[in-house]
mmCIF file of C-alpha atoms in Angstrom:
data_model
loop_
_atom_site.group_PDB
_atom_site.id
_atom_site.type_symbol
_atom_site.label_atom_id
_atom_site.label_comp_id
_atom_site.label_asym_id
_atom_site.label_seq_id
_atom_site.Cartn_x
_atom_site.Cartn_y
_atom_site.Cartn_z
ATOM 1 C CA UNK A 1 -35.598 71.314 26.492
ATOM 2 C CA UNK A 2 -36.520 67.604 27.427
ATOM 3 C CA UNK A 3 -39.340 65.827 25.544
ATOM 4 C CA UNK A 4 -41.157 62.687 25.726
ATOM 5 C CA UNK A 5 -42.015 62.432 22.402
ATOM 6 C CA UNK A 6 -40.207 60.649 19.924
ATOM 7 C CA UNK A 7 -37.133 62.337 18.103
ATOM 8 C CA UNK A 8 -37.502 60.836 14.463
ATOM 9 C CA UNK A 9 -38.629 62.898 11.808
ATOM 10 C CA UNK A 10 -42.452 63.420 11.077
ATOM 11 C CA UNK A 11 -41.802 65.321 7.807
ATOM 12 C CA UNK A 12 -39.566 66.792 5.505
ATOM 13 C CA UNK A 13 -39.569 70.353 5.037
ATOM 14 C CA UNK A 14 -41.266 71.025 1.342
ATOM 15 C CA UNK A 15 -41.255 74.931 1.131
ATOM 16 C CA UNK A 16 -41.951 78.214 2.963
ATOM 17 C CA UNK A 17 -44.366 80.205 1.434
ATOM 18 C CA UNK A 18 -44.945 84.321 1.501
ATOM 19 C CA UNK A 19 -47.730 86.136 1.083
ATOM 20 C CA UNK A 20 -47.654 89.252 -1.129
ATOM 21 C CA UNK A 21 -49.857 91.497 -2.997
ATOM 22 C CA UNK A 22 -47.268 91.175 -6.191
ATOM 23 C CA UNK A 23 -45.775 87.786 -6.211
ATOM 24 C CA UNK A 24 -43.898 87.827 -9.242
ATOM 25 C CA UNK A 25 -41.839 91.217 -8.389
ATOM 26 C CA UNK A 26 -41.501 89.700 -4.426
ATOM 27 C CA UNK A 27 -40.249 86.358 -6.604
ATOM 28 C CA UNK A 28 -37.848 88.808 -8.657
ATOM 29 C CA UNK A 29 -36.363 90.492 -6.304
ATOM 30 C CA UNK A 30 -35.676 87.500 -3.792
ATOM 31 C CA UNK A 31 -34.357 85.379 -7.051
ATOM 32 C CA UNK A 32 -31.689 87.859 -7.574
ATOM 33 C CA UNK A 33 -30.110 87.466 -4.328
ATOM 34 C CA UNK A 34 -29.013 83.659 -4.193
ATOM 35 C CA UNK A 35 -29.663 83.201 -8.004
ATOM 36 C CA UNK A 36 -32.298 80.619 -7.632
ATOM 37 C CA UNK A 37 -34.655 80.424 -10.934
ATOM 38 C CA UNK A 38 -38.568 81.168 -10.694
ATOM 39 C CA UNK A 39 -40.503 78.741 -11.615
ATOM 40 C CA UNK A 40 -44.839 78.965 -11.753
ATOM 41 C CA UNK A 41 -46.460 76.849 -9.035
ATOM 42 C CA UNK A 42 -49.931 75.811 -9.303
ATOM 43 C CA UNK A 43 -52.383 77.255 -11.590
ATOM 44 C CA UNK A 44 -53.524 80.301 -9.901
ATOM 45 C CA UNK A 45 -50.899 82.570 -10.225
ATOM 46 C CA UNK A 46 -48.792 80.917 -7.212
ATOM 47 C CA UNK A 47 -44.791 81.185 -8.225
ATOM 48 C CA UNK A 48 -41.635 79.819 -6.658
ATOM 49 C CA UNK A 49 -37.674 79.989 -6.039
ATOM 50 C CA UNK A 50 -36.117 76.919 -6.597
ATOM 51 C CA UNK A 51 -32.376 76.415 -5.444
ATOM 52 C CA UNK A 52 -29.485 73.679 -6.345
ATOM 53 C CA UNK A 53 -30.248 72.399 -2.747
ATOM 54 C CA UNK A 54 -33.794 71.862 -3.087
ATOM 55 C CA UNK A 55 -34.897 73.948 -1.276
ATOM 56 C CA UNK A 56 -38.010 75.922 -2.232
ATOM 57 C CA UNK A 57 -39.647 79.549 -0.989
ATOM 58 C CA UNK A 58 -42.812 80.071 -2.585
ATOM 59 C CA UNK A 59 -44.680 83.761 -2.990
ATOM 60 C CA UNK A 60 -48.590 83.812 -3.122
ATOM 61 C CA UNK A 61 -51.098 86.548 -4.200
ATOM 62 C CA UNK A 62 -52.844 88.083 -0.803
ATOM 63 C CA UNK A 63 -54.780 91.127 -2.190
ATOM 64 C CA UNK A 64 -55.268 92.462 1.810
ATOM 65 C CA UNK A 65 -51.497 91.808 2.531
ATOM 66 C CA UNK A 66 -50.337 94.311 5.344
ATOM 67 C CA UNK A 67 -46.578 94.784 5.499
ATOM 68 C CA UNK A 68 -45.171 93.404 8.384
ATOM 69 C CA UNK A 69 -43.633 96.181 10.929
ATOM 70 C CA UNK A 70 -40.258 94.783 12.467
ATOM 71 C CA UNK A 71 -39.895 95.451 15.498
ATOM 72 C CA UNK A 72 -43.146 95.484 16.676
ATOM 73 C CA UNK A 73 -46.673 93.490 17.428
ATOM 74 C CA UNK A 74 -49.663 95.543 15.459
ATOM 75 C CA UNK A 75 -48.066 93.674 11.879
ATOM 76 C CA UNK A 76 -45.432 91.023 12.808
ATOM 77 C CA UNK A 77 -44.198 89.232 10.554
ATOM 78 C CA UNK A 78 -45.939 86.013 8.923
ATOM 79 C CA UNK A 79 -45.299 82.884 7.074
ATOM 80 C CA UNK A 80 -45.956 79.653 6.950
ATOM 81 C CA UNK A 81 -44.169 76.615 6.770
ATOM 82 C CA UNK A 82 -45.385 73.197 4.399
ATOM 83 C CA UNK A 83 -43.851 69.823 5.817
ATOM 84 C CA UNK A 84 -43.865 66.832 2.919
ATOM 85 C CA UNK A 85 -45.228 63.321 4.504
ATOM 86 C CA UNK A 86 -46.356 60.074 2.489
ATOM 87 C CA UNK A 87 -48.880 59.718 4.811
ATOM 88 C CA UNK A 88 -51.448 62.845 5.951
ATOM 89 C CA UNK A 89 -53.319 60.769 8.245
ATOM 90 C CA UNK A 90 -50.203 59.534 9.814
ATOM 91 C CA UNK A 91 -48.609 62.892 9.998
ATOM 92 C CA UNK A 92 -51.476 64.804 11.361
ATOM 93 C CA UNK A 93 -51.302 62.326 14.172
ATOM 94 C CA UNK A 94 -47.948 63.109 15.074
ATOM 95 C CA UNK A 95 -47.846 66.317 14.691
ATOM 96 C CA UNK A 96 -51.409 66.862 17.179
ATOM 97 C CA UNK A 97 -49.345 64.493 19.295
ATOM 98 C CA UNK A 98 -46.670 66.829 19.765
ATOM 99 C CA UNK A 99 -48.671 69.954 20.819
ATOM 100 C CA UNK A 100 -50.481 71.273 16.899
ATOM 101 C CA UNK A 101 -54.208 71.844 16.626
ATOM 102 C CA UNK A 102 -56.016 71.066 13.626
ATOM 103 C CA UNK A 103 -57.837 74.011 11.679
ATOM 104 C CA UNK A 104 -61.507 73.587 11.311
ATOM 105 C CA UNK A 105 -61.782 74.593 7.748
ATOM 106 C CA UNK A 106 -59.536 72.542 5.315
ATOM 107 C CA UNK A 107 -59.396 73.596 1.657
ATOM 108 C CA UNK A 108 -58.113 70.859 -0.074
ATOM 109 C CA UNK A 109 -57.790 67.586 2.921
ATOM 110 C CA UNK A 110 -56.737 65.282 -0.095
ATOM 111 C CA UNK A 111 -53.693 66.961 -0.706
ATOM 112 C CA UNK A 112 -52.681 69.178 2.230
ATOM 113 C CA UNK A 113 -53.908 69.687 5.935
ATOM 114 C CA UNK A 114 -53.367 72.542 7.663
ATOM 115 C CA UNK A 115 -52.559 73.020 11.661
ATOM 116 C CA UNK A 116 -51.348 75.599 14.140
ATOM 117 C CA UNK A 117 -48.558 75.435 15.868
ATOM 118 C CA UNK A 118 -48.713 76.124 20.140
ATOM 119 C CA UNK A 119 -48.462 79.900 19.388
ATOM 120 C CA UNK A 120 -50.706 79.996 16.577
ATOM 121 C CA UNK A 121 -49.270 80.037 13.404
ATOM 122 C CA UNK A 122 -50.247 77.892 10.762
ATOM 123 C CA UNK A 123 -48.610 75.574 8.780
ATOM 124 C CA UNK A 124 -49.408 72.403 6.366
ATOM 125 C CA UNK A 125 -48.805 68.945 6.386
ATOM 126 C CA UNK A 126 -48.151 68.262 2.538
ATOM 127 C CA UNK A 127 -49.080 64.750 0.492
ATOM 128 C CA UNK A 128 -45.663 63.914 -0.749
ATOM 129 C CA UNK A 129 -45.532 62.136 -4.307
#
């Protein structure tokens, strides 16, 4: 695939997070298999792997979680994606430059923004510190 836009990075990929109706045992269970430790993130109730590399998955309480159903469309499977920038304002603009639209409701614009990607699933641009 060819592309007009510019190839250096926007962002740096901070963490992908999964929604579950019991985070800690989702966090438990998924810590066991690489070893990574579990660490609380955020105040309510949010947790997360952390590995040697890094890298980060985090679990998050969604009381109406479905189950995805693999293969199939009625529950696919869902996630999102939160890339670090230093600059939101700057990022946002890149990434709506590249095809993303911005959601109308933003829950905390300070630290995070959130977008869609051209299919439609959302992910964050993420105030790096």
């Amino acid at each position: 695939m060819k592309s007009s836009v510019s190839t250096s990075p926007i962002a740096k990929l901070g963490l992908v997070a999964i929604d579950g109706r019991d985070p800690l045992a989702l966090a438990e269970f998924c810590a066991a298999i690489p070893g990574w430790r579990i660490e609380p993130w955020e105040d309510d109730g949010r947790i997360r792997l952390v590995g040697d590399t890094g890298a980060t998955i985090a679990f998050q309480k969604a009381l109406g979680h479905v189950p995805p159903q693999w293969p199939g469309d009625v529950h696919p499977q869902q996630l999102h994606l939160d890339f670090d920038v230093p600059d939101l304002d700057e990022g946002g603009r890149r990434v709506l430059e590249i095809g993303a639209r911005k959601r109308g409701f933003q829950p905390a614009p300070g630290n995070f923004r959130v977008f869609l990607d051209p299919g439609g699933h959302p992910f964050r641009l993420v105030r790096s510190n």
